[in-house]
Amino acid sequence: MLDLMPSLGTWRPAVSGQRCAVATIVASGGSVPRPLGTSMLVSEHGDVLGSLSGGCVEGAVVEAALQAMHDGGSRLESFGYSAEDAFAVGLTCGGELEVHIQPTRADGLDLALLNASGGSSLALIRRLDAAGGAVVVPDPACFSAAGSRELSVLLGGDDAVIRAAAAQLEPLLHGGRAGLVRLAPAEGCGGSAPEAEPITLFVESRLPAARMLIFGANDFGAALLPAGKLLGYEVTLCDARPAFSSQGRFLAADHLVTDWPHRYLAAESAARRVDARTVVCVLTHDPKFDIPLLETALALDLAYVGAMGSRRSHRQRIDGLLDRGIPAEALERLHSPIGLDLGAVTPAEVAVSITAEILASRAPHPASGWGSLKDGTGPIHHNTPEQSKVTPWT
């Protein structure tokens, strides 16, 4: 739903005040084309904004959304692949999806509010049980159970319920992730009576863009800059040499800095402008820049630290860092020589190699198994724990 927010202001059905339904992937299993939280809007006249699967189930979802608007209630639709029925609606990739469909006026979801709340840091929490409702959390990174006004609005004033929900919501909100939160009747309904209905929440959270810090105003930095922006990073290019950093080919960077690399990184860390999602790519290929910069980078909690150079340069770099007292275990975090072994030669190819390694390093399965998809087995898309199939309440 958060991905659709920037388009709501110009989407004709929303502008004209038509009734709409929100269809959201709330659980998945096996190989699926879109991640948890992917949403699609359907207007009362059948207009569509967004996509759930690239075409496999959209037609059936539109029909279910129109029926939900007619009935005035939410519903949960399941889609899978049936080898027995070739004409059944499902995913040919063999995965399974559960799609929650909610008429917007039934759960109080205010499209104008969401559009006005657009920003780089935002979370949307929706109740998927019969009570319905939705709230916007403007700063998910600062969310805590204490003083959670949004949860009080959504769940009522029961402190025990709010604490139970917040304990599960907090890691999702702080991590910028989407997921289901289920409160058993004993947690969320004041008792364990059989007739008590559980509370089910779905959260979508978005943090400000993670940062990519590129050190080295050269051909490789120029090629990596747009690749990093394509992946959604806020890209900074830094070089100590004004004659290099002032070149026009680097103007597409979000931030262009002329400073000694290690000094700039230390200052950004002190100002808390780097975090565990930050990626550092050292492309200067010069020991007087590389060694102090890597010494600074490896002392921080960063998502990725990579350095360009040959095998010989790498050995010399490691010796220089060991001489400075960098622990051997810290050096294990250094990706050097930088990039996956893709046979890259040109700056553009090297940029692909570097971004491929960054993706591999943040994937949930071990990077040691990387290779061609045609040579692998098992699902292409690896689900996170939050994407597990919804299980019935017992």
Short mmCIF file of C-alpha atoms in Angstrom, two decimals:
data_model
loop_
_atom_site.label_atom_id
_atom_site.label_comp_id
_atom_site.label_asym_id
_atom_site.label_seq_id
_atom_site.Cartn_x
_atom_site.Cartn_y
_atom_site.Cartn_z
CA MET A 1 0.00 0.00 0.00
CA LEU A 2 2.86 2.37 0.77
CA ASP A 3 4.13 1.99 -2.80
CA LEU A 4 0.76 3.18 -4.12
CA MET A 5 0.59 6.27 -1.95
CA PRO A 6 2.44 8.65 -4.30
CA SER A 7 -0.08 7.83 -7.07
CA LEU A 8 -3.24 8.33 -5.00
CA GLY A 9 -3.36 12.08 -5.54
CA THR A 10 -3.78 11.65 -9.29
CA TRP A 11 -5.69 8.36 -9.43
CA ARG A 12 -9.08 9.32 -10.82
CA PRO A 13 -11.27 7.04 -8.63
CA ALA A 14 -9.62 8.39 -5.46
CA VAL A 15 -9.92 11.99 -6.63
CA SER A 16 -13.59 11.55 -7.54
CA GLY A 17 -14.41 9.89 -4.21
CA GLN A 18 -15.36 6.46 -5.55
CA ARG A 19 -15.58 3.50 -3.21
CA CYS A 20 -12.42 1.38 -3.34
CA ALA A 21 -11.10 -1.87 -1.97
CA VAL A 22 -7.51 -2.57 -0.94
CA ALA A 23 -6.16 -6.02 -1.84
CA THR A 24 -2.93 -6.86 -0.01
CA ILE A 25 -0.67 -9.92 0.06
CA VAL A 26 -0.62 -10.84 3.75
CA ALA A 27 0.95 -14.30 3.57
CA SER A 28 2.81 -16.39 1.02
CA GLY A 29 4.41 -19.77 0.58
CA GLY A 30 6.85 -21.19 -1.95
CA SER A 31 7.99 -19.13 -4.91
CA VAL A 32 5.91 -15.98 -5.42
CA PRO A 33 6.58 -13.02 -7.72
CA ARG A 34 5.82 -10.16 -5.30
CA PRO A 35 6.72 -9.64 -1.62
CA LEU A 36 4.54 -9.49 1.46
CA GLY A 37 2.66 -6.18 1.68
CA THR A 38 2.25 -5.71 -2.09
CA SER A 39 -1.13 -4.06 -2.62
CA MET A 40 -3.59 -3.27 -5.38
CA LEU A 41 -6.49 -0.82 -5.32
CA VAL A 42 -9.75 -1.60 -7.10
CA SER A 43 -12.43 1.05 -7.59
CA GLU A 44 -16.16 0.40 -7.60
CA HIS A 45 -16.09 0.72 -11.42
CA GLY A 46 -13.28 -1.81 -11.81
CA ASP A 47 -10.35 0.60 -12.24
CA VAL A 48 -7.08 -0.84 -10.92
CA LEU A 49 -3.98 0.74 -9.39
CA GLY A 50 -1.04 -1.59 -8.77
CA SER A 51 -0.48 -5.31 -9.28
CA LEU A 52 -0.15 -8.38 -7.06
CA SER A 53 1.38 -11.06 -9.25
CA GLY A 54 2.10 -9.69 -12.69
CA GLY A 55 -1.14 -11.08 -14.13
CA CYS A 56 -1.70 -14.53 -12.61
CA VAL A 57 -4.46 -13.68 -10.15
CA GLU A 58 -5.40 -10.05 -10.81
CA GLY A 59 -8.66 -10.81 -12.60
CA ALA A 60 -9.93 -12.95 -9.74
CA VAL A 61 -8.83 -10.35 -7.19
CA VAL A 62 -10.77 -7.63 -9.02
CA GLU A 63 -13.92 -9.77 -8.95
CA ALA A 64 -13.44 -10.51 -5.24
CA ALA A 65 -12.85 -6.80 -4.52
CA LEU A 66 -16.04 -5.80 -6.33
CA GLN A 67 -17.96 -8.42 -4.36
CA ALA A 68 -16.43 -7.20 -1.10
CA MET A 69 -17.58 -3.65 -1.87
CA HIS A 70 -21.05 -4.97 -2.66
CA ASP A 71 -21.18 -7.00 0.57
CA GLY A 72 -19.51 -4.33 2.69
CA GLY A 73 -17.16 -6.73 4.45
CA SER A 74 -13.55 -7.86 4.25
CA ARG A 75 -12.45 -11.26 2.99
CA LEU A 76 -9.35 -13.44 2.72
CA GLU A 77 -8.74 -15.10 -0.66
CA SER A 78 -6.22 -17.91 -1.21
CA PHE A 79 -4.47 -18.61 -4.50
CA GLY A 80 -2.22 -21.51 -5.41
CA TYR A 81 -1.44 -23.75 -8.36
CA SER A 82 -3.63 -26.70 -9.30
CA ALA A 83 -2.11 -29.28 -11.62
CA GLU A 84 -5.49 -31.04 -11.80
CA ASP A 85 -7.41 -27.99 -13.00
CA ALA A 86 -5.51 -26.18 -15.76
CA PHE A 87 -8.11 -23.41 -15.86
CA ALA A 88 -8.15 -22.70 -12.13
CA VAL A 89 -6.98 -19.27 -11.02
CA GLY A 90 -3.56 -19.60 -9.44
CA LEU A 91 0.16 -18.96 -9.68
CA THR A 92 1.95 -20.92 -12.38
CA CYS A 93 5.18 -20.50 -10.38
CA GLY A 94 3.74 -22.96 -7.87
CA GLY A 95 3.62 -20.57 -4.93
CA GLU A 96 0.72 -19.70 -2.67
CA LEU A 97 -0.72 -16.32 -1.78
CA GLU A 98 -3.25 -15.15 0.75
CA VAL A 99 -4.79 -11.82 -0.21
CA HIS A 100 -6.75 -9.71 2.25
CA ILE A 101 -9.41 -7.57 0.59
CA GLN A 102 -10.93 -4.65 2.50
CA PRO A 103 -13.42 -2.01 1.28
CA THR A 104 -11.80 1.29 2.22
CA ARG A 105 -14.83 2.75 3.92
CA ALA A 106 -15.43 -0.40 5.92
CA ASP A 107 -12.11 -0.18 7.79
CA GLY A 108 -11.83 3.58 7.94
CA LEU A 109 -8.79 3.69 5.66
CA ASP A 110 -8.61 7.33 4.57
CA LEU A 111 -6.88 7.62 1.20
CA ALA A 112 -6.54 11.37 1.58
CA LEU A 113 -4.80 10.88 4.95
CA LEU A 114 -2.38 8.37 3.47
CA ASN A 115 -1.63 10.66 0.55
CA ALA A 116 -1.02 13.60 2.85
CA SER A 117 1.22 11.49 5.08
CA GLY A 118 3.53 10.50 2.23
CA GLY A 119 7.16 10.58 3.25
CA SER A 120 10.34 8.57 3.41
CA SER A 121 9.52 7.27 6.89
CA LEU A 122 6.05 5.89 7.45
CA ALA A 123 4.15 2.82 8.63
CA LEU A 124 0.58 1.67 8.11
CA ILE A 125 -1.02 -0.73 10.61
CA ARG A 126 -4.34 -2.34 9.70
CA ARG A 127 -6.66 -4.63 11.64
CA LEU A 128 -7.65 -7.60 9.54
CA ASP A 129 -10.17 -9.01 12.02
CA ALA A 130 -13.85 -8.08 12.19
CA ALA A 131 -13.22 -4.85 14.11
CA GLY A 132 -11.28 -3.34 11.18
CA GLY A 133 -9.50 -0.01 11.34
CA ALA A 134 -6.18 1.47 10.28
CA VAL A 135 -3.66 3.93 11.66
CA VAL A 136 -0.60 5.69 10.25
CA VAL A 137 2.63 5.76 12.28
CA PRO A 138 4.66 8.75 11.03
CA ASP A 139 8.05 7.71 12.46
CA PRO A 140 8.33 3.91 12.74
CA ALA A 141 11.99 4.02 13.81
CA CYS A 142 10.91 5.70 17.06
CA PHE A 143 7.95 3.39 17.74
CA SER A 144 7.67 1.92 21.24
CA ALA A 145 4.95 0.47 23.41
CA ALA A 146 5.20 3.45 25.74
CA GLY A 147 3.11 6.31 24.48
CA SER A 148 1.86 4.47 21.41
CA ARG A 149 -1.12 6.69 20.69
CA GLU A 150 -1.69 4.98 17.35
CA LEU A 151 -2.15 1.55 18.95
CA SER A 152 -4.52 3.02 21.52
CA VAL A 153 -6.71 4.28 18.68
CA LEU A 154 -6.59 0.94 16.88
CA LEU A 155 -6.87 -1.45 19.82
CA GLY A 156 -8.62 0.53 22.53
CA GLY A 157 -7.28 1.47 25.94
CA ASP A 158 -6.27 -1.96 27.25
CA ASP A 159 -2.60 -1.60 28.20
CA ALA A 160 -2.01 -5.37 28.16
CA VAL A 161 -3.29 -5.62 24.59
CA ILE A 162 -1.14 -2.69 23.49
CA ARG A 163 2.00 -4.14 25.08
CA ALA A 164 1.41 -7.54 23.48
CA ALA A 165 0.93 -5.97 20.05
CA ALA A 166 3.85 -3.57 20.42
CA ALA A 167 6.26 -6.39 21.31
CA GLN A 168 5.59 -8.00 17.91
CA LEU A 169 5.25 -4.75 15.95
CA GLU A 170 8.45 -3.12 17.16
CA PRO A 171 10.99 -5.25 15.22
CA LEU A 172 8.92 -4.95 12.03
CA LEU A 173 8.60 -1.18 12.35
CA HIS A 174 12.23 -0.62 13.27
CA GLY A 175 13.38 -2.87 10.42
CA GLY A 176 11.19 -1.23 7.78
CA ARG A 177 9.48 -4.56 7.07
CA ALA A 178 5.97 -5.86 6.48
CA GLY A 179 4.35 -8.66 8.44
CA LEU A 180 1.40 -10.15 10.27
CA VAL A 181 0.93 -9.78 14.01
CA ARG A 182 -1.43 -12.26 15.65
CA LEU A 183 -2.68 -11.86 19.20
CA ALA A 184 -4.20 -14.97 20.69
CA PRO A 185 -7.53 -14.51 22.50
CA ALA A 186 -5.80 -14.65 25.88
CA GLU A 187 -3.48 -11.82 24.78
CA GLY A 188 -5.86 -9.61 22.93
CA CYS A 189 -9.40 -10.27 23.98
CA GLY A 190 -9.44 -10.11 27.74
CA GLY A 191 -9.69 -13.85 28.28
CA SER A 192 -9.54 -17.26 26.68
CA ALA A 193 -13.26 -17.92 26.18
CA PRO A 194 -13.95 -20.00 23.08
CA GLU A 195 -16.12 -17.25 21.59
CA ALA A 196 -13.37 -14.62 21.97
CA GLU A 197 -12.08 -13.52 18.57
CA PRO A 198 -8.33 -13.04 18.04
CA ILE A 199 -6.84 -9.77 16.87
CA THR A 200 -4.90 -9.83 13.60
CA LEU A 201 -2.82 -6.84 12.52
CA PHE A 202 -0.93 -6.27 9.30
CA VAL A 203 1.89 -3.75 9.27
CA GLU A 204 3.78 -2.14 6.40
CA SER A 205 6.76 -0.06 7.44
CA ARG A 206 9.12 2.10 5.43
CA LEU A 207 12.24 3.80 6.72
CA PRO A 208 14.25 6.52 4.95
CA ALA A 209 16.35 5.17 2.10
CA ALA A 210 19.50 3.35 3.16
CA ARG A 211 22.75 5.09 2.23
CA MET A 212 25.40 4.03 -0.24
CA LEU A 213 28.72 5.81 0.29
CA ILE A 214 30.98 5.62 -2.76
CA PHE A 215 34.58 6.70 -2.19
CA GLY A 216 36.45 7.42 -5.41
CA ALA A 217 35.55 9.90 -8.16
CA ASN A 218 36.61 7.75 -11.09
CA ASP A 219 35.04 5.75 -13.92
CA PHE A 220 33.96 2.99 -11.54
CA GLY A 221 32.35 5.46 -9.15
CA ALA A 222 30.51 7.09 -12.05
CA ALA A 223 29.11 3.71 -13.12
CA LEU A 224 28.17 2.59 -9.59
CA LEU A 225 26.35 5.83 -8.78
CA PRO A 226 23.25 5.22 -10.99
CA ALA A 227 23.28 1.50 -10.11
CA GLY A 228 23.03 2.38 -6.43
CA LYS A 229 20.19 4.82 -7.06
CA LEU A 230 18.38 2.16 -9.10
CA LEU A 231 18.43 -0.09 -6.01
CA GLY A 232 16.86 2.71 -3.96
CA TYR A 233 19.93 3.88 -2.06
CA GLU A 234 20.58 7.49 -1.15
CA VAL A 235 23.97 7.80 -2.84
CA THR A 236 26.90 9.92 -1.67
CA LEU A 237 30.10 10.22 -3.68
CA CYS A 238 33.17 11.41 -1.78
CA ASP A 239 36.70 12.17 -2.96
CA ALA A 240 39.46 14.26 -1.42
CA ARG A 241 40.53 15.71 -4.78
CA PRO A 242 38.42 18.70 -5.95
CA ALA A 243 39.54 18.32 -9.56
CA PHE A 244 37.96 14.85 -9.61
CA SER A 245 34.89 15.27 -7.41
CA SER A 246 33.76 18.43 -9.23
CA GLN A 247 33.28 16.65 -12.57
CA GLY A 248 29.80 16.95 -14.06
CA ARG A 249 29.35 13.20 -14.44
CA PHE A 250 28.93 12.88 -10.67
CA LEU A 251 26.19 15.49 -10.29
CA ALA A 252 23.48 12.80 -10.20
CA ALA A 253 24.66 11.82 -6.71
CA ASP A 254 22.33 12.78 -3.89
CA HIS A 255 25.35 14.21 -2.09
CA LEU A 256 28.71 15.15 -3.61
CA VAL A 257 31.47 15.66 -1.04
CA THR A 258 35.06 16.83 -1.29
CA ASP A 259 36.84 15.63 1.85
CA TRP A 260 39.26 13.00 3.04
CA PRO A 261 37.22 9.76 2.99
CA HIS A 262 38.03 8.56 6.51
CA ARG A 263 37.37 11.99 7.98
CA TYR A 264 34.01 12.26 6.20
CA LEU A 265 32.89 8.78 7.29
CA ALA A 266 33.89 9.43 10.91
CA ALA A 267 31.95 12.71 10.89
CA GLU A 268 28.85 11.05 9.42
CA SER A 269 29.04 8.32 12.03
CA ALA A 270 29.38 10.86 14.85
CA ALA A 271 26.32 12.67 13.48
CA ARG A 272 24.41 9.33 13.39
CA ARG A 273 23.86 9.56 9.65
CA VAL A 274 25.12 6.03 8.98
CA ASP A 275 23.55 2.86 10.38
CA ALA A 276 23.39 -0.91 10.00
CA ARG A 277 21.81 -0.54 6.53
CA THR A 278 24.63 1.65 5.15
CA VAL A 279 26.78 0.34 2.29
CA VAL A 280 30.37 1.53 1.84
CA CYS A 281 32.18 1.01 -1.49
CA VAL A 282 35.86 1.97 -1.53
CA LEU A 283 36.93 2.50 -5.13
CA THR A 284 39.87 4.87 -4.60
CA HIS A 285 42.45 2.08 -5.03
CA ASP A 286 45.06 4.16 -3.21
CA PRO A 287 46.52 3.04 0.17
CA LYS A 288 46.73 6.57 1.58
CA PHE A 289 42.94 6.79 1.23
CA ASP A 290 41.97 3.13 1.55
CA ILE A 291 43.74 2.11 4.76
CA PRO A 292 42.46 4.88 7.09
CA LEU A 293 39.00 4.70 5.50
CA LEU A 294 38.71 0.92 5.95
CA GLU A 295 40.02 1.18 9.49
CA THR A 296 37.16 3.60 10.22
CA ALA A 297 34.54 1.59 8.30
CA LEU A 298 35.35 -1.77 9.88
CA ALA A 299 34.91 -0.28 13.34
CA LEU A 300 31.27 0.60 12.52
CA ASP A 301 28.14 -1.52 12.30
CA LEU A 302 27.55 -1.34 8.54
CA ALA A 303 25.65 -3.58 6.13
CA TYR A 304 28.51 -3.94 3.65
CA VAL A 305 32.09 -2.76 3.25
CA GLY A 306 33.84 -3.46 -0.05
CA ALA A 307 37.15 -2.32 -1.52
CA MET A 308 38.41 -2.43 -5.10
CA GLY A 309 41.79 -3.85 -6.02
CA SER A 310 43.70 -6.81 -7.34
CA ARG A 311 44.60 -9.90 -5.31
CA ARG A 312 48.01 -8.35 -4.71
CA SER A 313 46.46 -5.05 -3.61
CA HIS A 314 44.14 -6.97 -1.31
CA ARG A 315 47.04 -8.77 0.41
CA GLN A 316 48.88 -5.47 0.90
CA ARG A 317 45.68 -3.88 2.22
CA ILE A 318 45.15 -6.68 4.73
CA ASP A 319 48.76 -6.38 5.94
CA GLY A 320 48.33 -2.63 6.36
CA LEU A 321 45.12 -3.04 8.35
CA LEU A 322 46.67 -5.74 10.57
CA ASP A 323 49.59 -3.42 11.25
CA ARG A 324 47.05 -0.85 12.49
CA GLY A 325 45.65 -3.38 14.93
CA ILE A 326 42.44 -4.29 13.09
CA PRO A 327 41.25 -7.67 14.48
CA ALA A 328 41.27 -10.57 12.05
CA GLU A 329 37.55 -11.20 12.69
CA ALA A 330 36.76 -7.62 11.59
CA LEU A 331 38.63 -8.23 8.34
CA GLU A 332 36.29 -11.15 7.63
CA ARG A 333 33.57 -8.54 7.01
CA LEU A 334 35.60 -6.87 4.27
CA HIS A 335 34.55 -7.71 0.70
CA SER A 336 37.87 -7.42 -1.09
CA PRO A 337 38.42 -7.65 -3.97
CA ILE A 338 34.98 -6.09 -4.29
CA GLY A 339 32.15 -7.71 -6.26
CA LEU A 340 30.96 -11.14 -7.38
CA ASP A 341 33.01 -13.07 -9.91
CA LEU A 342 30.91 -12.32 -13.01
CA GLY A 343 33.77 -11.80 -15.43
CA ALA A 344 33.24 -8.02 -15.22
CA VAL A 345 35.74 -5.80 -17.04
CA THR A 346 34.20 -2.44 -17.92
CA PRO A 347 33.10 0.06 -15.24
CA ALA A 348 29.44 -0.69 -16.00
CA GLU A 349 30.03 -4.44 -15.65
CA VAL A 350 31.94 -3.91 -12.41
CA ALA A 351 29.00 -1.86 -11.08
CA VAL A 352 26.74 -4.86 -11.77
CA SER A 353 29.23 -7.12 -9.99
CA ILE A 354 29.32 -4.86 -6.93
CA THR A 355 25.55 -4.41 -6.67
CA ALA A 356 25.10 -8.17 -7.13
CA GLU A 357 27.39 -8.79 -4.17
CA ILE A 358 25.54 -6.23 -2.08
CA LEU A 359 22.26 -8.01 -2.85
CA ALA A 360 23.86 -11.36 -2.04
CA SER A 361 25.21 -10.09 1.28
CA ARG A 362 21.79 -8.97 2.50
CA ALA A 363 19.87 -12.05 1.30
CA PRO A 364 18.41 -14.43 3.91
CA HIS A 365 20.23 -17.49 2.57
CA PRO A 366 24.01 -18.07 2.58
CA ALA A 367 25.96 -16.25 -0.09
CA SER A 368 28.30 -19.23 -0.49
CA GLY A 369 25.69 -20.97 -2.61
CA TRP A 370 25.46 -18.32 -5.29
CA GLY A 371 25.46 -19.43 -8.89
CA SER A 372 23.20 -19.55 -11.90
CA LEU A 373 19.52 -20.11 -11.15
CA LYS A 374 19.45 -22.81 -13.82
CA ASP A 375 21.92 -24.87 -11.79
CA GLY A 376 20.06 -24.55 -8.50
CA THR A 377 17.14 -26.33 -6.86
CA GLY A 378 14.29 -25.25 -4.62
CA PRO A 379 12.33 -21.99 -4.69
CA ILE A 380 13.72 -18.95 -6.49
CA HIS A 381 12.21 -16.55 -3.94
CA HIS A 382 13.19 -17.27 -0.33
CA ASN A 383 10.52 -16.26 2.16
CA THR A 384 11.31 -14.46 5.38
CA PRO A 385 9.60 -15.66 8.60
CA GLU A 386 7.02 -12.88 8.24
CA GLN A 387 5.91 -14.35 4.90
CA SER A 388 4.88 -17.72 6.31
CA LYS A 389 1.51 -19.16 5.46
CA VAL A 390 -1.32 -18.02 7.71
CA THR A 391 -2.30 -20.83 10.04
CA PRO A 392 -5.82 -21.30 11.41
CA TRP A 393 -6.56 -20.35 15.00
CA THR A 394 -7.02 -23.27 17.35
#
